[in-house]
Short mmCIF file of C-alpha atoms and ligand atoms in Angstrom, two decimals:
data_model
loop_
_atom_site.label_atom_id
_atom_site.label_comp_id
_atom_site.label_asym_id
_atom_site.label_seq_id
_atom_site.Cartn_x
_atom_site.Cartn_y
_atom_site.Cartn_z
CA MET A 1 66.28 70.50 71.87
CA HIS A 2 70.02 70.25 72.41
CA GLU A 3 70.81 72.81 69.69
CA PHE A 4 68.10 75.13 71.00
CA LEU A 5 69.54 75.08 74.53
CA HIS A 6 73.03 75.54 73.12
CA HIS A 7 71.83 78.63 71.25
CA LEU A 8 70.26 80.08 74.42
CA GLN A 9 73.43 79.41 76.41
CA ASN A 10 75.41 81.29 73.75
CA GLU A 11 73.10 84.28 74.19
CA ILE A 12 73.60 84.14 77.97
CA ASP A 13 77.37 83.94 77.49
CA LYS A 14 77.20 87.05 75.31
CA LEU A 15 75.37 88.94 78.06
CA GLN A 16 78.02 87.89 80.53
CA ALA A 17 80.83 88.89 78.17
CA ALA A 18 79.19 92.29 77.67
CA ARG A 19 78.77 92.62 81.45
CA THR A 20 75.04 93.24 81.02
CA PHE A 21 74.01 89.98 82.70
CA LYS A 22 71.73 90.86 85.61
CA VAL A 23 72.26 89.26 88.99
CA GLU A 24 69.52 89.34 91.60
CA VAL A 25 70.49 90.19 95.16
CA PRO A 26 67.94 88.60 97.51
CA LEU A 27 66.72 90.67 100.45
CA GLN A 28 66.56 88.72 103.70
CA GLY A 29 63.44 90.47 104.94
CA PRO A 30 60.88 93.10 103.94
CA GLN A 31 61.43 95.94 101.51
CA ASP A 32 62.08 99.14 103.50
CA HIS A 33 64.37 102.16 103.87
CA GLU A 34 66.86 99.74 105.41
CA VAL A 35 67.03 96.11 104.28
CA THR A 36 69.13 93.05 105.09
CA VAL A 37 71.53 91.71 102.46
CA ASP A 38 74.03 88.92 103.18
CA GLY A 39 73.17 89.19 106.87
CA ARG A 40 74.02 92.92 107.01
CA PRO A 41 71.78 95.98 107.24
CA VAL A 42 72.09 98.27 104.20
CA VAL A 43 70.39 101.53 103.25
CA MET A 44 67.96 100.83 100.41
CA LEU A 45 68.56 103.57 97.86
CA THR A 46 67.22 101.91 94.73
CA SER A 47 63.58 101.01 95.28
CA ASN A 48 60.35 102.63 94.13
CA ASN A 49 59.07 102.57 97.70
CA TYR A 50 58.99 106.39 97.60
CA LEU A 51 56.58 106.89 100.50
CA GLY A 52 57.91 104.06 102.65
CA LEU A 53 54.54 102.26 102.59
CA ALA A 54 55.81 98.85 101.38
CA ASN A 55 56.23 97.66 104.96
CA HIS A 56 54.21 100.31 106.81
CA PRO A 57 52.18 98.88 109.75
CA ARG A 58 48.92 100.43 108.45
CA VAL A 59 49.39 98.99 104.97
CA ARG A 60 50.45 95.57 106.30
CA ALA A 61 47.40 95.53 108.59
CA ALA A 62 45.13 96.50 105.69
CA ALA A 63 46.53 93.67 103.54
CA ALA A 64 46.09 91.15 106.39
CA ALA A 65 42.56 92.41 107.12
CA ALA A 66 41.65 92.12 103.43
CA ILE A 67 42.71 88.45 103.46
CA GLU A 68 40.61 87.86 106.60
CA GLN A 69 37.53 89.50 105.14
CA TRP A 70 37.84 88.78 101.43
CA GLY A 71 40.07 85.70 101.13
CA VAL A 72 43.27 85.10 99.22
CA GLY A 73 42.33 84.98 95.56
CA MET A 74 39.56 85.37 93.06
CA GLY A 75 40.05 82.45 90.68
CA SER A 76 38.47 84.56 87.99
CA VAL A 77 38.75 87.56 85.74
CA ARG A 78 36.81 90.64 86.78
CA PHE A 79 33.76 90.24 84.54
CA ILE A 80 33.02 86.60 85.32
CA CYS A 81 33.15 86.43 89.12
CA GLY A 82 36.34 88.28 90.04
CA THR A 83 34.90 91.58 91.25
CA GLN A 84 34.45 92.24 94.96
CA LEU A 85 33.15 95.39 96.59
CA LEU A 86 36.80 95.93 97.58
CA HIS A 87 37.91 96.27 93.93
CA GLN A 88 35.13 98.77 93.29
CA GLU A 89 36.06 100.71 96.43
CA LEU A 90 39.66 101.07 95.23
CA GLU A 91 38.50 102.18 91.76
CA LYS A 92 36.20 104.77 93.34
CA THR A 93 38.99 106.04 95.61
CA ILE A 94 41.43 106.39 92.71
CA SER A 95 38.76 108.27 90.71
CA GLU A 96 38.27 110.66 93.64
CA PHE A 97 42.04 111.11 93.95
CA TYR A 98 42.29 112.16 90.29
CA GLU A 99 38.89 113.91 90.28
CA ALA A 100 38.10 111.65 87.31
CA ASP A 101 34.82 110.01 86.26
CA ASP A 102 35.98 106.43 86.60
CA THR A 103 38.94 104.05 87.00
CA ILE A 104 39.74 100.51 85.86
CA LEU A 105 42.26 98.29 87.65
CA TYR A 106 44.80 96.06 85.91
CA SER A 107 47.33 93.54 87.23
CA SER A 108 50.09 96.07 86.58
CA CYS A 109 50.68 99.39 84.86
CA TRP A 110 52.43 97.30 82.21
CA ASN A 111 49.06 95.67 81.54
CA ALA A 112 47.27 99.03 81.67
CA ASN A 113 49.60 100.47 79.02
CA GLU A 114 49.24 97.28 77.00
CA ALA A 115 45.46 97.72 77.12
CA VAL A 116 44.86 101.35 76.27
CA PHE A 117 46.21 101.82 72.76
CA SER A 118 44.87 98.71 71.06
CA THR A 119 41.47 99.15 72.71
CA LEU A 120 41.02 102.89 72.19
CA THR A 121 42.43 103.22 68.67
CA GLY A 122 42.02 101.58 65.28
CA GLY A 123 43.61 101.73 61.85
CA TYR A 124 42.34 105.24 61.07
CA ASP A 125 43.87 106.76 64.20
CA ALA A 126 47.30 108.05 65.21
CA ILE A 127 49.41 107.66 68.35
CA VAL A 128 52.13 110.21 69.04
CA SER A 129 54.69 109.11 71.62
CA ASP A 130 57.81 110.53 73.31
CA GLU A 131 60.89 108.58 72.18
CA LEU A 132 61.93 107.86 75.79
CA ASN A 133 58.56 106.57 76.99
CA HIS A 134 58.56 103.46 79.19
CA ALA A 135 58.92 100.03 77.55
CA SER A 136 55.30 99.15 78.41
CA ILE A 137 54.08 102.12 76.35
CA ILE A 138 56.31 101.16 73.44
CA ASP A 139 55.03 97.57 73.51
CA GLY A 140 51.43 98.72 74.06
CA ILE A 141 51.59 100.94 70.98
CA ARG A 142 52.93 98.02 68.94
CA LEU A 143 49.68 96.15 69.64
CA SER A 144 47.56 98.90 68.10
CA LYS A 145 46.72 99.22 64.40
CA ALA A 146 46.99 103.02 64.61
CA GLU A 147 49.71 104.93 62.75
CA ARG A 148 52.71 105.70 65.01
CA TYR A 149 54.62 108.94 65.27
CA ILE A 150 57.56 109.31 67.67
CA PHE A 151 58.59 112.78 68.83
CA ARG A 152 62.04 113.72 70.13
CA HIS A 153 62.25 113.47 73.89
CA ALA A 154 60.36 116.31 75.62
CA ASP A 155 60.61 118.38 72.42
CA VAL A 156 57.28 120.17 72.07
CA ALA A 157 58.17 121.70 68.68
CA ASP A 158 58.77 118.17 67.36
CA LEU A 159 55.52 116.99 69.00
CA GLU A 160 53.73 119.77 67.13
CA SER A 161 55.29 118.78 63.81
CA LYS A 162 54.24 115.13 64.37
CA LEU A 163 50.70 116.25 65.22
CA ALA A 164 50.57 118.36 62.05
CA GLN A 165 51.81 115.34 60.08
CA ALA A 166 49.20 113.06 61.65
CA ARG A 167 46.44 115.55 60.79
CA GLN A 168 47.78 115.88 57.26
CA ASP A 169 47.83 112.07 56.97
CA GLY A 170 44.11 112.11 57.77
CA ALA A 171 44.09 110.65 61.27
CA ARG A 172 40.58 110.28 62.67
CA PHE A 173 41.61 110.59 66.34
CA ILE A 174 45.05 111.32 67.75
CA LEU A 175 46.31 110.09 71.13
CA VAL A 176 49.46 111.62 72.60
CA ILE A 177 51.29 109.67 75.30
CA THR A 178 54.09 110.69 77.61
CA ASP A 179 55.57 109.54 80.89
CA GLY A 180 54.87 112.20 83.55
CA VAL A 181 58.33 111.48 85.00
CA PHE A 182 61.06 109.73 83.01
CA SER A 183 62.51 107.02 85.19
CA MET A 184 66.17 107.08 84.17
CA GLU A 185 66.47 110.85 84.64
CA GLY A 186 63.86 111.77 87.25
CA GLU A 187 62.90 114.45 84.73
CA LEU A 188 59.37 115.84 84.37
CA ALA A 189 57.58 116.02 81.01
CA PRO A 190 56.81 119.61 79.94
CA LEU A 191 53.10 119.07 80.50
CA PRO A 192 51.85 122.69 80.25
CA SER A 193 53.14 123.11 76.69
CA ILE A 194 52.22 119.53 75.74
CA ILE A 195 48.64 120.22 76.89
CA ASP A 196 48.45 123.48 74.89
CA THR A 197 49.77 121.73 71.79
CA CYS A 198 47.36 118.80 72.16
CA ASP A 199 44.47 121.27 72.53
CA ARG A 200 45.40 123.04 69.30
CA TYR A 201 45.40 119.77 67.37
CA GLU A 202 42.43 118.26 69.21
CA ALA A 203 44.60 115.38 70.35
CA VAL A 204 43.78 113.35 73.47
CA LEU A 205 46.59 113.32 76.03
CA ILE A 206 47.46 110.28 78.18
CA VAL A 207 50.06 110.65 80.94
CA ASP A 208 51.69 107.62 82.59
CA ASP A 209 52.34 109.02 86.06
CA SER A 210 53.82 105.85 87.59
CA HIS A 211 56.78 107.75 89.10
CA ALA A 212 54.75 110.77 90.24
CA THR A 213 51.56 109.57 91.95
CA GLY A 214 51.88 110.23 95.67
CA ILE A 215 55.23 111.93 95.08
CA LEU A 216 54.81 115.20 93.20
CA GLY A 217 52.52 118.17 93.84
CA ALA A 218 51.33 119.60 97.16
CA ARG A 219 48.79 116.77 97.59
CA GLY A 220 50.79 114.07 95.79
CA ARG A 221 48.47 114.11 92.79
CA GLY A 222 51.41 113.89 90.42
CA THR A 223 53.10 115.72 87.58
CA ALA A 224 50.06 117.77 86.51
CA GLU A 225 49.61 119.12 90.03
CA GLU A 226 53.33 119.83 90.37
CA LEU A 227 53.38 121.79 87.11
CA GLY A 228 50.18 123.76 87.76
CA VAL A 229 47.98 122.02 85.18
CA TRP A 230 45.89 119.92 87.53
CA GLY A 231 42.62 118.82 85.89
CA LYS A 232 43.94 119.31 82.36
CA VAL A 233 45.19 115.78 81.68
CA PRO A 234 42.15 113.79 80.52
CA ILE A 235 43.56 110.26 80.97
CA HIS A 236 46.19 108.93 83.40
CA THR A 237 47.73 105.50 83.66
CA GLY A 238 49.53 104.58 86.89
CA THR A 239 50.94 101.85 89.09
CA LEU A 240 50.21 100.54 92.57
CA GLY A 241 53.72 99.07 92.63
CA LYS A 242 55.71 102.17 93.49
CA ALA A 243 54.70 104.95 95.92
CA MET A 244 51.14 103.69 96.51
CA GLY A 245 52.00 100.72 98.73
CA SER A 246 54.58 99.15 96.38
CA ALA A 247 52.72 95.83 96.07
CA MET A 248 51.47 95.54 92.50
CA GLY A 249 48.68 96.56 90.18
CA GLY A 250 47.95 99.34 87.75
CA TYR A 251 45.06 101.44 86.53
CA VAL A 252 43.65 103.79 83.91
CA THR A 253 41.60 106.71 85.16
CA GLY A 254 39.61 109.20 83.08
CA PRO A 255 36.30 109.90 81.36
CA LYS A 256 33.45 107.39 81.71
CA PRO A 257 33.33 106.16 78.07
CA VAL A 258 37.09 105.55 78.04
CA ILE A 259 36.95 103.38 81.15
CA GLU A 260 33.77 101.60 80.06
CA ILE A 261 35.16 100.59 76.67
CA LEU A 262 38.34 99.34 78.39
CA ARG A 263 36.18 97.26 80.75
CA GLN A 264 34.23 95.84 77.80
CA ARG A 265 37.04 95.23 75.37
CA SER A 266 40.59 95.43 76.74
CA ARG A 267 42.24 92.04 76.56
CA PRO A 268 44.50 92.18 79.66
CA TYR A 269 41.33 92.97 81.67
CA LEU A 270 39.12 90.37 80.02
CA PHE A 271 41.57 87.48 79.97
CA SER A 272 43.69 87.79 83.13
CA ASN A 273 42.90 87.13 86.79
CA SER A 274 41.73 90.05 88.92
CA LEU A 275 43.96 91.51 91.62
CA PRO A 276 43.98 89.55 94.90
CA PRO A 277 42.26 91.14 97.93
CA ALA A 278 45.49 91.66 99.94
CA VAL A 279 46.95 93.73 97.11
CA VAL A 280 43.74 95.73 96.67
CA GLY A 281 43.42 96.33 100.42
CA ALA A 282 47.03 97.50 100.67
CA ALA A 283 46.67 99.93 97.76
CA LEU A 284 43.37 101.26 99.10
CA GLU A 285 45.04 102.01 102.45
CA ALA A 286 47.96 103.71 100.69
CA PHE A 287 45.60 106.00 98.73
CA ARG A 288 43.67 106.80 101.92
CA MET A 289 46.92 107.69 103.71
CA VAL A 290 48.03 110.06 100.94
CA ILE A 291 44.58 111.66 100.72
CA GLU A 292 44.28 112.12 104.53
CA ASP A 293 47.76 113.45 105.13
CA PRO A 294 50.15 114.97 102.58
CA SER A 295 53.08 114.97 105.03
CA ARG A 296 54.71 111.83 103.55
CA THR A 297 54.57 113.39 100.11
CA ARG A 298 56.17 116.55 101.51
CA GLN A 299 58.78 114.43 103.26
CA VAL A 300 59.92 112.58 100.14
CA GLN A 301 60.16 115.93 98.32
CA GLU A 302 62.24 117.41 101.15
CA HIS A 303 64.49 114.36 101.34
CA ALA A 304 65.04 114.49 97.57
CA HIS A 305 65.98 118.17 97.82
CA TYR A 306 68.40 117.48 100.70
CA PHE A 307 70.10 114.54 98.96
CA ARG A 308 70.37 116.36 95.61
CA GLN A 309 71.87 119.42 97.31
CA ARG A 310 74.41 117.42 99.32
CA MET A 311 75.48 115.36 96.29
CA THR A 312 75.84 118.45 94.08
CA ARG A 313 77.84 120.25 96.77
CA SER A 314 80.08 117.18 97.03
CA GLY A 315 80.93 117.64 93.34
CA PHE A 316 78.73 115.02 91.62
CA ARG A 317 77.13 115.63 88.22
CA ILE A 318 73.42 115.52 89.01
CA PRO A 319 70.99 116.68 86.31
CA HIS A 320 68.96 119.60 87.67
CA GLY A 321 65.58 118.57 89.08
CA ILE A 322 63.31 117.97 92.04
CA HIS A 323 62.39 114.31 91.78
CA PRO A 324 63.53 111.61 94.28
CA ILE A 325 65.07 109.74 91.34
CA VAL A 326 68.61 111.13 91.45
CA PRO A 327 70.85 109.95 88.60
CA VAL A 328 74.56 110.14 89.38
CA ILE A 329 76.22 110.12 85.96
CA VAL A 330 79.63 108.44 85.86
CA GLY A 331 79.93 107.76 82.10
CA ASP A 332 81.27 104.24 81.70
CA THR A 333 78.99 101.19 82.16
CA ALA A 334 81.60 98.95 83.80
CA LEU A 335 82.47 101.79 86.19
CA ALA A 336 78.82 102.31 87.17
CA LEU A 337 78.40 98.59 87.88
CA ALA A 338 81.67 98.40 89.84
CA MET A 339 80.70 101.44 91.91
CA GLY A 340 77.33 99.83 92.67
CA LYS A 341 79.16 96.82 94.16
CA GLN A 342 81.50 99.03 96.20
CA LEU A 343 78.58 101.05 97.54
CA LEU A 344 76.85 97.84 98.60
CA ALA A 345 80.02 96.82 100.45
CA ARG A 346 79.75 100.16 102.29
CA GLY A 347 76.14 99.51 103.25
CA VAL A 348 74.34 101.41 100.48
CA TYR A 349 72.27 99.53 97.93
CA VAL A 350 72.06 101.50 94.69
CA SER A 351 71.82 100.17 91.13
CA GLY A 352 74.12 100.98 88.25
CA PHE A 353 72.67 101.34 84.73
CA GLY A 354 74.60 101.41 81.51
CA TYR A 355 74.22 101.01 77.78
CA PRO A 356 71.75 99.99 76.28
CA VAL A 357 69.36 101.11 79.07
CA VAL A 358 70.86 104.62 78.85
CA PRO A 359 72.87 106.12 75.95
CA GLN A 360 76.54 105.14 75.51
CA GLY A 361 78.76 107.26 77.79
CA HIS A 362 75.89 108.18 80.15
CA ALA A 363 76.10 105.22 82.54
CA ARG A 364 74.89 106.08 85.98
CA LEU A 365 73.99 105.03 89.47
CA ARG A 366 70.34 105.77 90.04
CA ALA A 367 69.59 106.73 93.62
CA GLN A 368 65.95 106.74 94.69
CA ILE A 369 65.00 108.57 97.84
CA SER A 370 62.15 107.63 100.16
CA ALA A 371 60.08 109.52 102.71
CA ALA A 372 61.09 106.75 105.13
CA HIS A 373 64.84 107.43 104.98
CA THR A 374 66.36 109.12 107.99
CA GLN A 375 68.73 112.04 107.60
CA GLU A 376 71.52 109.83 108.98
CA GLU A 377 70.86 107.28 106.22
CA LEU A 378 70.97 109.96 103.54
CA ASP A 379 74.19 111.39 105.02
CA HIS A 380 75.72 107.91 105.15
CA ALA A 381 74.79 107.38 101.49
CA VAL A 382 76.39 110.67 100.41
CA GLU A 383 79.57 109.83 102.34
CA ALA A 384 79.74 106.37 100.76
CA PHE A 385 79.28 107.90 97.29
CA VAL A 386 82.10 110.37 97.98
CA GLU A 387 84.50 107.63 99.19
CA VAL A 388 83.80 105.36 96.20
CA ALA A 389 84.04 108.26 93.73
CA GLN A 390 87.36 109.35 95.24
CA GLU A 391 88.74 105.82 94.85
CA HIS A 392 88.01 106.14 91.13
CA ARG A 393 89.35 109.73 91.03
CA LEU A 394 85.97 111.05 89.96
CA LEU A 395 86.03 113.75 92.63
C1 LIG B 401 56.65 104.88 83.57
C2 LIG B 401 56.31 103.46 83.94
N1 LIG B 401 55.19 102.91 83.46
C3 LIG B 401 54.84 101.65 83.75
C4 LIG B 401 55.62 100.87 84.58
C5 LIG B 401 55.21 99.47 84.88
O1 LIG B 401 54.55 99.44 86.10
P1 LIG B 401 54.15 98.04 86.77
O2 LIG B 401 55.33 97.62 87.58
O3 LIG B 401 52.93 98.36 87.56
O4 LIG B 401 53.86 97.10 85.65
C6 LIG B 401 56.79 101.40 85.12
C7 LIG B 401 57.62 100.57 86.02
O5 LIG B 401 58.79 100.43 85.90
C8 LIG B 401 57.15 102.73 84.78
O6 LIG B 401 58.28 103.26 85.26
#
């Protein structure tokens, strides 16, 4: 035991020496556009609470009402005795949102991505995946017996060559998987040409739209709606932990047989507790709010545009885009982390990311804009960025 603990402590020391050791900063209240840290109010510019629903009175009330009506927990997986009408109502609502046949809930989108590949594919099949897909997709694919092909990030010509290879290798079925929005860049996958290419090779496309649901498109339906290919993505995975209430949970939505086989066979669904009523009630309310009224979706898009424009005009290197994820590239990892601390001291909470999360030399602060921010908060954030950047002679 002693040697084992000594070994682990060495690993921790290495993280600290490499300055990649993560420190958690506790919030002294709810998640919102403004939060309390160390007794001070700060603008929250680093959360996935894109629509500002994490602490919205309607969503809070829905969660509380769900506890009153349905209790706190299920004490069961879905298929034994862990399904309430409430779970089915949320699945039905998500299906309507995507205009899909059916939906299955998971405890997280991590679990959903862990479930799909090993359940839907076998040893004769192929999975073709973007090299920058989310960690949950990478791990999910590892659980499948299918042959793996990785295409260069957002490179449709390379996707095509991998599909041709998979066909030549005799794949029975081919699944292609991409993030709808890549979370370190706020960059959209080139879905129209991915869809065309999948069609030509009779491959089945899955899009993980965790960072797009409720955020992109005129009605918040996500990347496919934004890029004019609504209805052409057969299977989506998504999260309830970001725009759609920010609590937790995930789902797969798509054709009936896909969802049914996941319900019958997917291990994270069969062997893990079902979502608690408060979480289901909160997510259901969030979906209803986005369906009833697209103004929050429009608001987060407008805020993202405003912040991107002001930052670019102030001289920052912001990759071109529309998404409320706004990466501010500063290059060096230690610099990004130091700037994050200085921004926090100026009342703006934004995370720095460096190698190995992003490539060497591309360290960044990742700002995330919410519909709930006020213009004053966004202006304050830009001014704080400018001051800190000037201190480091970046501007
Ligand atoms: C693209 C993508 N997929 C899946 C997930 C995991 O979602 P969840 O928090 O619901 O497990 C994330 C969250 O970081 C994500 O960005």
